[in-house]
């Protein structure tokens, strides 16, 4: 019978190992990869400063406990999630199995209520677009129209260029590249009606 060790990475040819490592580097989401790497680096620096070589459950628990003293529970959960991904990719260690860490995170979240962002009503949006002076708020109005009426994500607004918008006199044809769904482009017609705004997307 073939032993399990015959299937270990130590028996993989160098080119296969290199290809696997390269593929792993691309697993992290492109948009937030730098954030993942920063969180991972902070954890690794903490290990080094405390002369720790292990990724044990107690080590992770101690680190999560320390950072939770100055951070809100949702932020700690987010950092834990990023550490879980990076440690798994870089060290093949699955920290999601650490029950004590999860229990600690859940306990810290008990009773926490996040502050809800204030949301404009449709009437307030219409009033702002109609009555706010253009010399001060024109850019904000454009962002509001594209962001809300066009259901654009923040990075889509950021990446829009002048050549993505075509003036059709009674409407604007908008091309939004690099969407979250990774489709090449999607288009929308922004109908230029007084005050009332309609944005229809079609792929």
Tab-separated table of C-alpha atoms in Angstrom:
chain	number	residue	atom	x	y	z
A	1	UNK	CA	0.000	0.000	0.000
A	2	UNK	CA	1.278	3.452	-0.893
A	3	UNK	CA	1.968	5.621	2.123
A	4	UNK	CA	0.467	9.083	2.550
A	5	UNK	CA	3.950	10.567	2.444
A	6	UNK	CA	4.194	9.630	-1.226
A	7	UNK	CA	1.554	12.259	-1.927
A	8	UNK	CA	3.168	15.029	0.105
A	9	UNK	CA	4.514	18.240	-1.424
A	10	UNK	CA	8.064	17.103	-0.729
A	11	UNK	CA	7.729	14.680	-3.656
A	12	UNK	CA	6.422	17.291	-6.098
A	13	UNK	CA	8.850	18.418	-8.835
A	14	UNK	CA	10.225	21.955	-8.359
A	15	UNK	CA	8.299	23.294	-11.353
A	16	UNK	CA	5.013	21.979	-9.929
A	17	UNK	CA	5.739	23.497	-6.527
A	18	UNK	CA	6.621	26.821	-8.151
A	19	UNK	CA	3.427	26.779	-10.216
A	20	UNK	CA	1.348	25.999	-7.130
A	21	UNK	CA	2.974	28.810	-5.145
A	22	UNK	CA	2.346	31.228	-7.996
A	23	UNK	CA	-1.305	30.186	-8.172
A	24	UNK	CA	-1.692	30.654	-4.423
A	25	UNK	CA	-0.445	34.225	-4.660
A	26	UNK	CA	-3.368	34.985	-6.980
A	27	UNK	CA	-6.029	33.548	-4.680
A	28	UNK	CA	-6.327	36.734	-2.641
A	29	UNK	CA	-8.785	39.262	-4.113
A	30	UNK	CA	-6.976	41.795	-6.287
A	31	UNK	CA	-8.934	44.734	-4.944
A	32	UNK	CA	-7.928	44.162	-1.315
A	33	UNK	CA	-4.740	42.107	-1.633
A	34	UNK	CA	-2.591	44.880	-0.177
A	35	UNK	CA	-4.877	45.006	2.861
A	36	UNK	CA	-4.572	41.242	3.359
A	37	UNK	CA	-0.790	41.460	3.096
A	38	UNK	CA	-0.636	44.320	5.599
A	39	UNK	CA	-2.707	42.435	8.187
A	40	UNK	CA	-0.544	39.344	7.668
A	41	UNK	CA	2.666	41.381	8.025
A	42	UNK	CA	1.492	42.916	11.302
A	43	UNK	CA	0.786	39.465	12.696
A	44	UNK	CA	4.153	38.128	11.552
A	45	UNK	CA	5.917	41.164	13.048
A	46	UNK	CA	4.107	40.525	16.330
A	47	UNK	CA	5.293	36.914	16.285
A	48	UNK	CA	8.856	38.015	15.632
A	49	UNK	CA	8.795	40.676	18.361
A	50	UNK	CA	7.530	38.099	20.839
A	51	UNK	CA	9.967	35.435	19.617
A	52	UNK	CA	7.160	33.098	18.575
A	53	UNK	CA	7.573	30.512	15.831
A	54	UNK	CA	4.234	28.761	16.164
A	55	UNK	CA	0.823	29.261	14.541
A	56	UNK	CA	-0.921	27.390	17.346
A	57	UNK	CA	-4.408	28.136	18.607
A	58	UNK	CA	-3.055	29.784	21.758
A	59	UNK	CA	-0.801	32.041	19.694
A	60	UNK	CA	-3.700	33.186	17.515
A	61	UNK	CA	-5.905	33.633	20.568
A	62	UNK	CA	-3.287	35.790	22.293
A	63	UNK	CA	-2.882	37.969	19.197
A	64	UNK	CA	-6.620	38.376	18.593
A	65	UNK	CA	-7.101	39.177	22.276
A	66	UNK	CA	-4.416	41.863	22.121
A	67	UNK	CA	-5.699	43.640	19.015
A	68	UNK	CA	-9.297	43.486	20.262
A	69	UNK	CA	-8.416	45.835	23.127
A	70	UNK	CA	-8.309	48.819	20.772
A	71	UNK	CA	-10.503	47.724	17.864
A	72	UNK	CA	-14.224	47.247	17.354
A	73	UNK	CA	-15.547	43.677	17.014
A	74	UNK	CA	-16.362	43.939	13.268
A	75	UNK	CA	-12.804	45.113	12.584
A	76	UNK	CA	-11.329	42.234	14.589
A	77	UNK	CA	-13.546	39.744	12.741
A	78	UNK	CA	-12.362	41.197	9.439
A	79	UNK	CA	-8.703	40.937	10.457
A	80	UNK	CA	-9.234	37.366	11.624
A	81	UNK	CA	-10.798	36.509	8.268
A	82	UNK	CA	-7.833	37.984	6.392
A	83	UNK	CA	-5.357	36.162	8.624
A	84	UNK	CA	-7.262	32.925	8.074
A	85	UNK	CA	-6.864	33.287	4.312
A	86	UNK	CA	-3.233	34.404	4.263
A	87	UNK	CA	-2.013	31.842	6.795
A	88	UNK	CA	-3.801	29.089	4.910
A	89	UNK	CA	-2.293	30.191	1.591
A	90	UNK	CA	1.236	30.881	2.818
A	91	UNK	CA	1.617	28.182	5.476
A	92	UNK	CA	-1.107	25.635	4.704
A	93	UNK	CA	-2.519	26.021	8.217
A	94	UNK	CA	-6.282	26.203	8.695
A	95	UNK	CA	-6.916	28.446	11.700
A	96	UNK	CA	-10.685	28.273	11.138
A	97	UNK	CA	-10.528	25.041	13.167
A	98	UNK	CA	-9.452	26.975	16.255
A	99	UNK	CA	-12.636	26.803	18.348
A	100	UNK	CA	-11.305	28.951	21.193
A	101	UNK	CA	-10.508	31.803	18.816
A	102	UNK	CA	-14.009	31.733	17.338
A	103	UNK	CA	-15.566	31.544	20.785
A	104	UNK	CA	-13.549	34.585	21.872
A	105	UNK	CA	-14.614	36.562	18.798
A	106	UNK	CA	-18.268	35.707	19.357
A	107	UNK	CA	-18.048	36.648	23.021
A	108	UNK	CA	-16.493	40.015	22.141
A	109	UNK	CA	-19.296	40.678	19.647
A	110	UNK	CA	-22.060	39.989	22.162
A	111	UNK	CA	-24.100	43.119	22.773
A	112	UNK	CA	-22.189	45.196	20.218
A	113	UNK	CA	-24.310	47.456	18.045
A	114	UNK	CA	-22.764	49.115	15.052
A	115	UNK	CA	-23.698	52.681	14.238
A	116	UNK	CA	-26.051	52.861	11.297
A	117	UNK	CA	-25.136	55.316	8.591
A	118	UNK	CA	-27.683	58.001	7.894
A	119	UNK	CA	-29.513	57.348	4.642
A	120	UNK	CA	-31.104	59.999	2.443
A	121	UNK	CA	-34.719	59.484	1.473
A	122	UNK	CA	-35.697	59.587	-2.232
A	123	UNK	CA	-37.325	62.969	-1.625
A	124	UNK	CA	-34.169	64.341	0.002
A	125	UNK	CA	-32.126	63.134	-2.968
A	126	UNK	CA	-34.470	64.853	-5.423
A	127	UNK	CA	-34.402	68.059	-3.369
A	128	UNK	CA	-30.607	68.073	-3.182
A	129	UNK	CA	-30.193	67.548	-6.932
A	130	UNK	CA	-32.772	70.221	-7.743
A	131	UNK	CA	-31.954	72.908	-5.182
A	132	UNK	CA	-28.285	72.584	-4.148
A	133	UNK	CA	-26.105	75.157	-5.978
A	134	UNK	CA	-24.139	73.627	-8.836
A	135	UNK	CA	-21.075	75.780	-8.245
A	136	UNK	CA	-20.550	73.961	-4.947
A	137	UNK	CA	-22.144	70.563	-5.380
A	138	UNK	CA	-22.042	69.681	-9.082
A	139	UNK	CA	-19.435	66.939	-8.624
A	140	UNK	CA	-21.361	65.531	-5.653
A	141	UNK	CA	-24.559	65.514	-7.706
A	142	UNK	CA	-22.878	63.578	-10.504
A	143	UNK	CA	-21.482	61.036	-8.034
A	144	UNK	CA	-24.917	60.737	-6.425
A	145	UNK	CA	-26.674	60.169	-9.753
A	146	UNK	CA	-24.199	57.541	-10.921
A	147	UNK	CA	-23.814	55.954	-7.502
A	148	UNK	CA	-27.440	55.620	-6.499
A	149	UNK	CA	-29.501	55.821	-9.676
A	150	UNK	CA	-26.881	53.815	-11.539
A	151	UNK	CA	-26.201	51.368	-8.694
A	152	UNK	CA	-22.458	51.882	-9.169
A	153	UNK	CA	-19.975	50.542	-6.651
A	154	UNK	CA	-17.409	52.881	-5.131
A	155	UNK	CA	-14.507	51.552	-7.205
A	156	UNK	CA	-16.621	51.817	-10.371
A	157	UNK	CA	-17.206	55.495	-9.659
A	158	UNK	CA	-13.515	55.988	-8.985
A	159	UNK	CA	-12.476	54.309	-12.232
A	160	UNK	CA	-14.944	56.101	-14.519
A	161	UNK	CA	-13.348	58.251	-17.211
A	162	UNK	CA	-14.790	60.866	-19.537
A	163	UNK	CA	-14.613	58.471	-22.480
A	164	UNK	CA	-16.863	56.056	-20.554
A	165	UNK	CA	-19.784	58.485	-20.937
A	166	UNK	CA	-21.395	59.192	-24.312
A	167	UNK	CA	-23.845	62.113	-24.698
A	168	UNK	CA	-26.973	61.037	-26.611
A	169	UNK	CA	-28.679	64.431	-26.095
A	170	UNK	CA	-31.663	63.026	-24.203
A	171	UNK	CA	-29.673	60.362	-22.414
A	172	UNK	CA	-26.167	59.351	-21.445
A	173	UNK	CA	-24.697	56.006	-22.479
A	174	UNK	CA	-22.423	54.858	-19.679
A	175	UNK	CA	-19.843	52.084	-20.003
A	176	UNK	CA	-18.591	50.691	-16.698
A	177	UNK	CA	-15.514	48.416	-17.013
A	178	UNK	CA	-14.018	45.964	-14.531
A	179	UNK	CA	-17.085	45.207	-12.487
A	180	UNK	CA	-17.113	43.018	-9.392
A	181	UNK	CA	-18.705	40.231	-11.420
A	182	UNK	CA	-15.669	40.294	-13.769
A	183	UNK	CA	-17.787	40.768	-16.880
A	184	UNK	CA	-15.832	42.804	-19.446
A	185	UNK	CA	-18.224	45.800	-19.468
A	186	UNK	CA	-21.818	46.671	-18.812
A	187	UNK	CA	-23.750	49.567	-20.223
A	188	UNK	CA	-26.508	51.782	-18.877
A	189	UNK	CA	-28.746	54.529	-20.202
A	190	UNK	CA	-29.062	57.513	-17.894
A	191	UNK	CA	-32.246	59.263	-18.983
A	192	UNK	CA	-31.989	63.025	-18.631
A	193	UNK	CA	-35.431	63.897	-17.291
A	194	UNK	CA	-35.979	66.963	-15.089
A	195	UNK	CA	-35.268	65.970	-11.493
A	196	UNK	CA	-36.502	62.393	-11.994
A	197	UNK	CA	-33.603	60.026	-12.692
A	198	UNK	CA	-33.811	56.591	-14.227
A	199	UNK	CA	-30.787	54.351	-14.789
A	200	UNK	CA	-31.210	51.126	-16.692
A	201	UNK	CA	-28.367	48.627	-16.997
A	202	UNK	CA	-28.067	45.979	-19.650
A	203	UNK	CA	-25.195	43.583	-20.276
